Short mmCIF file of C-alpha atoms in Angstrom, two decimals:
data_model
loop_
_atom_site.label_atom_id
_atom_site.label_comp_id
_atom_site.label_asym_id
_atom_site.label_seq_id
_atom_site.Cartn_x
_atom_site.Cartn_y
_atom_site.Cartn_z
CA UNK A 32 -15.65 0.59 -0.09
CA UNK A 33 -14.54 1.05 3.24
CA UNK A 34 -11.67 -0.46 3.15
CA UNK A 35 -10.07 1.07 0.00
CA UNK A 36 -11.78 4.52 1.46
CA UNK A 37 -8.84 4.84 4.52
CA UNK A 38 -6.22 2.82 3.11
CA UNK A 39 -6.30 6.11 0.88
CA UNK A 40 -4.81 7.88 3.87
CA UNK A 41 -1.59 6.29 4.06
CA UNK A 42 0.88 7.86 2.64
CA UNK A 43 3.97 7.32 1.43
CA UNK A 44 7.10 8.41 1.19
CA UNK A 45 9.20 9.51 3.62
CA UNK A 46 15.01 11.59 8.51
CA UNK A 47 17.79 10.76 12.30
CA UNK A 48 14.96 8.06 13.46
CA UNK A 49 15.84 4.45 14.14
CA UNK A 50 13.56 2.26 12.75
CA UNK A 51 9.76 2.61 13.94
CA UNK A 52 10.48 -1.25 15.26
CA UNK A 53 7.70 -3.27 16.78
CA UNK A 54 6.73 -6.50 16.15
CA UNK A 55 5.88 -7.24 12.56
CA UNK A 56 2.91 -9.63 11.74
CA UNK A 57 2.52 -10.69 7.68
CA UNK A 58 -0.64 -9.41 6.42
CA UNK A 59 -0.58 -9.32 2.83
CA UNK A 60 2.11 -11.73 0.15
CA UNK A 61 1.65 -10.52 -3.16
CA UNK A 62 4.15 -9.66 -6.51
CA UNK A 63 7.23 -11.11 -4.03
CA UNK A 64 6.24 -7.12 -1.65
CA UNK A 65 5.14 -8.72 1.58
CA UNK A 66 2.71 -5.95 4.15
CA UNK A 67 3.24 -6.06 7.84
CA UNK A 68 1.79 -4.73 10.36
CA UNK A 69 2.75 -3.74 13.77
CA UNK A 70 2.11 -3.13 16.93
CA UNK A 71 -0.18 0.15 17.53
CA UNK A 72 0.54 3.44 18.90
CA UNK A 73 -2.31 5.49 19.69
CA UNK A 74 -4.29 3.11 17.65
CA UNK A 75 -3.08 3.77 14.73
CA UNK A 76 -0.92 0.41 13.36
CA UNK A 77 2.88 0.34 11.78
CA UNK A 78 3.03 -0.87 8.39
CA UNK A 79 6.25 -2.66 6.86
CA UNK A 80 6.53 -2.85 3.16
CA UNK A 81 9.40 -5.34 1.96
CA UNK A 82 10.33 -6.13 -0.78
CA UNK A 83 13.58 -6.27 -4.03
CA UNK A 84 13.79 -4.14 -7.30
CA UNK A 85 16.30 -5.69 -10.31
CA UNK A 86 17.66 -2.70 -10.39
CA UNK A 87 20.81 -0.46 -8.47
CA UNK A 88 20.29 0.74 -5.23
CA UNK A 89 20.97 4.50 -5.99
CA UNK A 90 18.55 4.11 -8.86
CA UNK A 91 16.13 3.95 -6.31
CA UNK A 92 17.77 5.84 -4.42
CA UNK A 93 17.61 8.20 -7.30
CA UNK A 94 13.10 8.16 -7.70
CA UNK A 95 13.05 8.33 -3.65
CA UNK A 96 15.04 11.84 -4.18
CA UNK A 97 12.51 13.64 -6.59
CA UNK A 98 10.32 14.75 -4.45
CA UNK A 99 7.87 16.74 -7.38
CA UNK A 100 7.58 13.04 -9.39
CA UNK A 101 6.16 11.23 -5.93
CA UNK A 102 2.37 12.23 -8.17
CA UNK A 103 3.70 8.83 -10.45
CA UNK A 104 3.55 6.49 -8.34
CA UNK A 105 2.95 7.30 -4.05
CA UNK A 106 -0.65 5.96 -4.02
CA UNK A 107 -3.45 9.10 -4.72
CA UNK A 108 -0.47 12.10 -3.70
CA UNK A 109 -2.10 14.55 -5.89
CA UNK A 110 0.43 17.25 -5.11
CA UNK A 111 4.24 17.08 -4.70
CA UNK A 112 6.78 19.43 -4.16
CA UNK A 113 10.40 20.37 -2.81
CA UNK A 114 10.40 23.18 0.26
CA UNK A 115 14.48 22.96 0.52
CA UNK A 116 17.20 22.08 0.05
CA UNK A 117 19.39 21.75 2.49
CA UNK A 118 22.29 19.80 0.61
CA UNK A 119 22.51 15.93 -1.43
CA UNK A 120 21.32 14.36 1.83
CA UNK A 121 19.20 16.14 3.27
CA UNK A 122 15.46 17.78 1.89
CA UNK A 123 12.08 19.15 3.72
CA UNK A 124 8.98 18.65 1.44
CA UNK A 125 5.33 18.63 0.40
CA UNK A 126 3.05 16.02 0.40
CA UNK A 127 -0.51 15.68 -0.54
CA UNK A 128 -3.28 13.10 -0.13
CA UNK A 129 -6.43 12.73 -2.04
CA UNK A 130 -9.84 11.07 -0.63
CA UNK A 131 -12.84 10.72 -1.61
CA UNK A 132 -15.75 12.91 -0.08
CA UNK A 133 -17.08 13.66 2.43
CA UNK A 134 -13.57 12.52 4.03
CA UNK A 135 -10.55 16.05 3.33
CA UNK A 136 -7.42 15.47 2.07
CA UNK A 137 -4.55 15.00 4.08
CA UNK A 138 -1.25 17.29 3.66
CA UNK A 139 1.96 17.53 5.13
CA UNK A 140 5.54 18.22 5.37
CA UNK A 141 8.26 15.93 5.63
CA UNK A 142 12.41 16.25 6.70
CA UNK A 143 13.89 13.34 4.55
CA UNK A 144 17.40 12.24 5.56
CA UNK A 145 19.59 10.21 3.37
CA UNK A 146 22.45 8.27 4.53
CA UNK A 147 24.85 5.43 3.37
CA UNK A 148 26.62 2.79 4.72
CA UNK A 149 29.18 1.55 3.92
CA UNK A 150 28.22 -1.51 3.22
CA UNK A 151 26.49 0.29 -0.37
CA UNK A 152 23.03 0.57 2.26
CA UNK A 153 21.09 3.53 2.32
CA UNK A 154 18.63 4.88 5.06
CA UNK A 155 16.12 7.72 4.55
CA UNK A 156 14.55 8.42 7.89
CA UNK A 157 11.65 11.19 7.22
CA UNK A 158 9.48 13.51 10.56
CA UNK A 159 7.03 14.86 9.48
CA UNK A 160 7.14 19.23 10.41
CA UNK A 161 3.47 20.21 10.93
CA UNK A 162 4.39 23.54 11.87
CA UNK A 163 6.42 24.26 8.42
CA UNK A 164 3.51 25.81 6.38
CA UNK A 165 0.80 27.43 7.38
CA UNK A 166 -2.42 25.09 7.21
CA UNK A 167 -4.60 26.05 3.92
CA UNK A 168 -7.80 25.19 4.08
CA UNK A 169 -9.75 21.96 3.21
CA UNK A 170 -6.71 20.52 4.32
CA UNK A 171 -6.28 18.11 7.79
CA UNK A 172 -2.37 19.01 8.44
CA UNK A 173 -1.14 15.59 9.78
CA UNK A 174 0.51 16.41 12.88
CA UNK A 175 2.71 12.55 13.32
CA UNK A 176 4.45 11.03 10.99
CA UNK A 177 7.57 8.90 11.13
CA UNK A 178 9.10 6.97 8.21
CA UNK A 179 12.37 4.88 7.11
CA UNK A 180 13.28 3.51 4.00
CA UNK A 181 16.20 1.09 3.63
CA UNK A 182 17.97 -0.04 0.38
CA UNK A 183 20.10 -2.65 0.46
CA UNK A 184 22.54 -4.10 -2.57
CA UNK A 185 22.40 -7.05 -3.46
CA UNK A 186 24.13 -7.21 -6.73
CA UNK A 187 25.14 -4.18 -8.49
CA UNK A 188 21.52 -4.54 -9.89
CA UNK A 189 19.57 -5.23 -7.51
CA UNK A 190 18.69 -4.03 -4.19
CA UNK A 191 16.06 -5.25 -1.17
CA UNK A 192 13.89 -2.25 0.11
CA UNK A 193 12.46 -1.48 3.61
CA UNK A 194 9.78 0.90 3.67
CA UNK A 195 8.24 1.38 7.45
CA UNK A 196 6.20 3.88 8.65
CA UNK A 197 4.17 5.40 11.32
CA UNK A 198 1.17 8.60 10.58
CA UNK A 199 -1.55 9.81 12.37
CA UNK A 200 -4.41 10.69 10.02
CA UNK A 201 -5.81 13.13 12.03
CA UNK A 202 -8.92 14.76 12.31
CA UNK A 203 -11.93 13.14 13.03
CA UNK A 204 -11.33 8.93 12.12
CA UNK A 205 -11.41 6.22 14.54
CA UNK A 206 -8.40 4.91 14.69
CA UNK A 207 -10.46 1.04 14.29
CA UNK A 208 -11.28 2.06 11.27
CA UNK A 209 -8.44 3.70 10.03
CA UNK A 210 -6.53 0.21 10.37
CA UNK A 211 -8.97 -1.45 8.01
CA UNK A 212 -7.13 -0.22 4.85
CA UNK A 213 -3.92 -0.26 5.99
CA UNK A 214 -2.67 -3.17 4.00
CA UNK A 215 -3.77 -2.06 0.09
CA UNK A 216 -2.03 2.01 0.00
CA UNK A 217 1.55 0.36 0.95
CA UNK A 218 1.10 -2.34 -1.85
CA UNK A 219 0.30 -0.45 -4.73
CA UNK A 220 2.52 2.21 -3.35
CA UNK A 221 5.39 -0.46 -4.12
CA UNK A 222 4.05 -2.22 -7.27
CA UNK A 223 4.08 1.51 -8.24
CA UNK A 224 7.64 1.98 -7.37
CA UNK A 225 8.07 -1.69 -9.39
CA UNK A 226 6.94 0.11 -12.24
CA UNK A 227 8.26 3.50 -11.94
CA UNK A 228 12.07 1.96 -11.65
CA UNK A 229 11.21 -0.02 -14.63
CA UNK A 230 9.55 3.26 -16.43
CA UNK A 231 12.83 5.87 -15.85
CA UNK A 232 15.85 3.31 -16.39
CA UNK A 233 14.69 0.63 -18.81
#
């Protein structure tokens, strides 16, 4: 129950940053999805997901850019909306993750940037911008959030997806307890992402 409860706080989604980096340890491998944890920052582990998807990198990117549909596939995401579209490669979006009572829901505002390499690889980098909007009653605002997506073509119709995340859930949650659920949420998100791509483009 503890593992399930605190995995709820692992928000996925989603940027001028380098990789969150660190040394990685494989914690779970299932259905072609690998979940790693990395060195800790203020007691909070970093997470990395690696998998492949049998659709083009451009199609996976389209799913990641569709902020309003994050509730379809991001684990426990109960609200998501685009706040500002600067251009096709820069966005601000809001995201909330539901948590079971008595834990308060978590929300955050993310600044997302997208770059494309000459080989067709997409790099999405994200950073939490906690002061972009006023905090809302009954929700704890995530203050520290950093992500990296790498979508690398394998063939014209397949790609490798790597997602790295470092997040401090804020509020009165001990880091050691938060870390207990560090694989379940990311695994379900990766599984759901594959299903969402299949549903959208099949």
